[in-house]
C-alpha cells in the first residue's frame, strides 16, 4: 500500500459487473473500494476475489454497534485481507478501541482503520434538529476526528476541504481519505462540494476516493492514470 493513492469506488451491483469493469485495466491493479451494495450482493467472496487478483481493498462498510459486536465483526473483515476498513466515530471511543483489537491478525498485522465523522449528507440543521447536536458542524467533525485519533485509529474519511484542519488537529500522519473529487472539465453529478485531484493533493488528502469520473469514463484506465498523475 502506497502513502498516497487513488481509490476507485466500485459502486457496482454485482461481481460480474465489477470484473467486467476491471478487464479494462489489463495488467494494472488499482486500489479499489467495495461499498455496502457490492458487499451485500456478493458477500465476503468479493473481497477475497479482488485480493487474489492483486488489488488493495478499502472495505467501506461503516460499522456502528456495541463494542463487542464491532470487535467480532472486525475480526471477520480483517481475515478477508482488507487493507482499509471503517466505522462511525459516533459509536464512541470504546467502540473504536474494540474495533482495533478485533482487527489484529494472528501475525500481528492489521488493516488500517478509519472513521466516518459526520456524513456529508448530514447538514447543520439536521444535526441540530434530529440529533440534538448543537455545535457547529466543523467543530463536530474535528472533535470526532480527535476521538478517533485518541482511540488509536489511522485516520478519517472527510472532504478534501477538511483535510488540512484534520492534519492540524490530529497530526500529519493521521490519514485524510477524501471523496468528492472531479476533473476540472468533468461533471459534478450529485456531489456538491468538489475538488480536482491536484487540488485535493494541495489541500492535504492522503487518499482520494473516485467513483464515476473513472467508472463511467470512456477509457477508465486512462481516467485512473490521469487521476494518479494529477494527484501524486
Ligand atoms: O462517483 P463518486 O466519485 O461521487 O463516488 C464517491 C464515492 O465515495 C461513493 O462510493 C460515495 O458513496 C463515497 N462517499 C462520498 N461522500 C462521503 C462518503 C463516501 O461520496 N462523504
PDB file of C-alpha atoms in Angstrom, residues 54-159:
ATOM      1  CA  UNK A  54      -3.677  -8.371  -6.552  1.00  0.00           C
ATOM      2  CA  UNK A  55      -5.745  -5.300  -5.637  1.00  0.00           C
ATOM      3  CA  UNK A  56      -5.591  -3.354  -2.398  1.00  0.00           C
ATOM      4  CA  UNK A  57      -9.125  -3.120  -0.974  1.00  0.00           C
ATOM      5  CA  UNK A  58     -10.856  -0.461   1.134  1.00  0.00           C
ATOM      6  CA  UNK A  59     -13.923  -2.157   2.625  1.00  0.00           C
ATOM      7  CA  UNK A  60     -16.355   0.715   3.194  1.00  0.00           C
ATOM      8  CA  UNK A  61     -18.987  -0.879   5.468  1.00  0.00           C
ATOM      9  CA  UNK A  62     -19.146   1.868   8.141  1.00  0.00           C
ATOM     10  CA  UNK A  63     -19.704  -0.332  11.196  1.00  0.00           C
ATOM     11  CA  UNK A  64     -21.654   1.069  14.179  1.00  0.00           C
ATOM     12  CA  UNK A  65     -22.824  -1.208  17.014  1.00  0.00           C
ATOM     13  CA  UNK A  66     -21.910  -2.120  20.596  1.00  0.00           C
ATOM     14  CA  UNK A  67     -18.140  -2.558  21.110  1.00  0.00           C
ATOM     15  CA  UNK A  68     -18.173  -6.344  21.452  1.00  0.00           C
ATOM     16  CA  UNK A  69     -20.188  -6.846  18.274  1.00  0.00           C
ATOM     17  CA  UNK A  70     -17.970  -4.489  16.274  1.00  0.00           C
ATOM     18  CA  UNK A  71     -14.836  -6.177  17.610  1.00  0.00           C
ATOM     19  CA  UNK A  72     -16.019  -9.594  16.429  1.00  0.00           C
ATOM     20  CA  UNK A  73     -17.202  -8.270  13.062  1.00  0.00           C
ATOM     21  CA  UNK A  74     -13.844  -6.546  12.518  1.00  0.00           C
ATOM     22  CA  UNK A  75     -12.074  -9.835  13.190  1.00  0.00           C
ATOM     23  CA  UNK A  76     -14.002 -11.364  10.285  1.00  0.00           C
ATOM     24  CA  UNK A  77     -13.263  -8.435   7.925  1.00  0.00           C
ATOM     25  CA  UNK A  78      -9.588  -8.456   8.839  1.00  0.00           C
ATOM     26  CA  UNK A  79      -9.429 -12.153   7.998  1.00  0.00           C
ATOM     27  CA  UNK A  80     -10.644 -11.405   4.467  1.00  0.00           C
ATOM     28  CA  UNK A  81      -7.455  -9.464   3.826  1.00  0.00           C
ATOM     29  CA  UNK A  82      -8.945  -5.946   3.518  1.00  0.00           C
ATOM     30  CA  UNK A  83      -6.321  -3.167   3.567  1.00  0.00           C
ATOM     31  CA  UNK A  84      -8.572  -0.408   4.960  1.00  0.00           C
ATOM     32  CA  UNK A  85     -11.873  -0.771   6.867  1.00  0.00           C
ATOM     33  CA  UNK A  86     -14.057   1.851   8.522  1.00  0.00           C
ATOM     34  CA  UNK A  87     -16.674   2.618  11.165  1.00  0.00           C
ATOM     35  CA  UNK A  88     -18.705   5.540  12.509  1.00  0.00           C
ATOM     36  CA  UNK A  89     -16.842   7.653  15.061  1.00  0.00           C
ATOM     37  CA  UNK A  90     -20.287   8.277  16.625  1.00  0.00           C
ATOM     38  CA  UNK A  91     -20.037   4.746  18.045  1.00  0.00           C
ATOM     39  CA  UNK A  92     -17.730   6.224  20.743  1.00  0.00           C
ATOM     40  CA  UNK A  93     -14.111   5.660  21.683  1.00  0.00           C
ATOM     41  CA  UNK A  94     -14.911   2.358  23.415  1.00  0.00           C
ATOM     42  CA  UNK A  95     -16.309   1.009  20.151  1.00  0.00           C
ATOM     43  CA  UNK A  96     -13.319   2.257  18.144  1.00  0.00           C
ATOM     44  CA  UNK A  97     -10.843   0.709  20.584  1.00  0.00           C
ATOM     45  CA  UNK A  98     -12.707  -2.605  20.494  1.00  0.00           C
ATOM     46  CA  UNK A  99     -12.686  -2.481  16.686  1.00  0.00           C
ATOM     47  CA  UNK A 100      -8.907  -2.061  16.658  1.00  0.00           C
ATOM     48  CA  UNK A 101      -8.466  -5.046  18.961  1.00  0.00           C
ATOM     49  CA  UNK A 102     -10.623  -7.165  16.690  1.00  0.00           C
ATOM     50  CA  UNK A 103      -8.600  -6.201  13.619  1.00  0.00           C
ATOM     51  CA  UNK A 104      -5.220  -7.530  14.770  1.00  0.00           C
ATOM     52  CA  UNK A 105      -4.394 -10.726  12.849  1.00  0.00           C
ATOM     53  CA  UNK A 106      -2.552 -13.699  14.359  1.00  0.00           C
ATOM     54  CA  UNK A 107       0.688 -12.471  12.707  1.00  0.00           C
ATOM     55  CA  UNK A 108       0.306  -9.043  14.360  1.00  0.00           C
ATOM     56  CA  UNK A 109      -0.641  -7.164  11.159  1.00  0.00           C
ATOM     57  CA  UNK A 110      -3.972  -5.394  10.745  1.00  0.00           C
ATOM     58  CA  UNK A 111      -5.871  -3.323   8.160  1.00  0.00           C
ATOM     59  CA  UNK A 112      -5.856   0.454   8.570  1.00  0.00           C
ATOM     60  CA  UNK A 113      -8.933   1.628  10.452  1.00  0.00           C
ATOM     61  CA  UNK A 114     -10.520   4.971   9.584  1.00  0.00           C
ATOM     62  CA  UNK A 115     -13.621   6.702  10.917  1.00  0.00           C
ATOM     63  CA  UNK A 116     -16.550   8.473   9.320  1.00  0.00           C
ATOM     64  CA  UNK A 117     -17.106  11.703  11.278  1.00  0.00           C
ATOM     65  CA  UNK A 118     -20.368  13.276  10.132  1.00  0.00           C
ATOM     66  CA  UNK A 119     -21.747  12.049   6.820  1.00  0.00           C
ATOM     67  CA  UNK A 120     -21.679  14.773   4.181  1.00  0.00           C
ATOM     68  CA  UNK A 121     -25.425  14.180   3.729  1.00  0.00           C
ATOM     69  CA  UNK A 122     -25.957  15.494   7.294  1.00  0.00           C
ATOM     70  CA  UNK A 123     -26.107  19.293   7.461  1.00  0.00           C
ATOM     71  CA  UNK A 124     -26.126  21.685  10.405  1.00  0.00           C
ATOM     72  CA  UNK A 125     -29.925  21.929  10.582  1.00  0.00           C
ATOM     73  CA  UNK A 126     -30.494  18.150  10.626  1.00  0.00           C
ATOM     74  CA  UNK A 127     -27.715  17.636  13.124  1.00  0.00           C
ATOM     75  CA  UNK A 128     -29.291  20.184  15.472  1.00  0.00           C
ATOM     76  CA  UNK A 129     -32.935  19.251  14.989  1.00  0.00           C
ATOM     77  CA  UNK A 130     -32.708  15.473  14.686  1.00  0.00           C
ATOM     78  CA  UNK A 131     -29.511  14.537  16.507  1.00  0.00           C
ATOM     79  CA  UNK A 132     -29.662  17.359  19.093  1.00  0.00           C
ATOM     80  CA  UNK A 133     -26.000  18.223  18.442  1.00  0.00           C
ATOM     81  CA  UNK A 134     -25.778  21.995  18.749  1.00  0.00           C
ATOM     82  CA  UNK A 135     -22.107  22.739  17.957  1.00  0.00           C
ATOM     83  CA  UNK A 136     -21.011  23.987  14.531  1.00  0.00           C
ATOM     84  CA  UNK A 137     -20.593  21.007  12.187  1.00  0.00           C
ATOM     85  CA  UNK A 138     -16.899  21.797  11.543  1.00  0.00           C
ATOM     86  CA  UNK A 139     -16.259  21.534  15.291  1.00  0.00           C
ATOM     87  CA  UNK A 140     -18.142  18.252  15.464  1.00  0.00           C
ATOM     88  CA  UNK A 141     -16.084  16.794  12.601  1.00  0.00           C
ATOM     89  CA  UNK A 142     -12.838  17.804  14.325  1.00  0.00           C
ATOM     90  CA  UNK A 143     -13.992  16.554  17.718  1.00  0.00           C
ATOM     91  CA  UNK A 144     -14.873  13.150  16.228  1.00  0.00           C
ATOM     92  CA  UNK A 145     -11.511  13.087  14.417  1.00  0.00           C
ATOM     93  CA  UNK A 146      -9.712  13.756  17.723  1.00  0.00           C
ATOM     94  CA  UNK A 147     -11.706  10.942  19.370  1.00  0.00           C
ATOM     95  CA  UNK A 148     -10.661   8.605  16.554  1.00  0.00           C
ATOM     96  CA  UNK A 149      -7.039   9.617  16.982  1.00  0.00           C
ATOM     97  CA  UNK A 150      -7.259   9.124  20.764  1.00  0.00           C
ATOM     98  CA  UNK A 151      -8.706   5.644  20.221  1.00  0.00           C
ATOM     99  CA  UNK A 152      -5.670   4.785  18.079  1.00  0.00           C
ATOM    100  CA  UNK A 153      -7.287   4.897  14.636  1.00  0.00           C
ATOM    101  CA  UNK A 154      -5.300   5.677  11.484  1.00  0.00           C
ATOM    102  CA  UNK A 155      -7.440   8.447  10.012  1.00  0.00           C
ATOM    103  CA  UNK A 156     -10.848   9.677   8.903  1.00  0.00           C
ATOM    104  CA  UNK A 157     -12.991   9.949   5.803  1.00  0.00           C
ATOM    105  CA  UNK A 158     -13.600  13.642   5.153  1.00  0.00           C
ATOM    106  CA  UNK A 159     -13.930  16.290   2.478  1.00  0.00           C
TER     107      UNK A 159
END
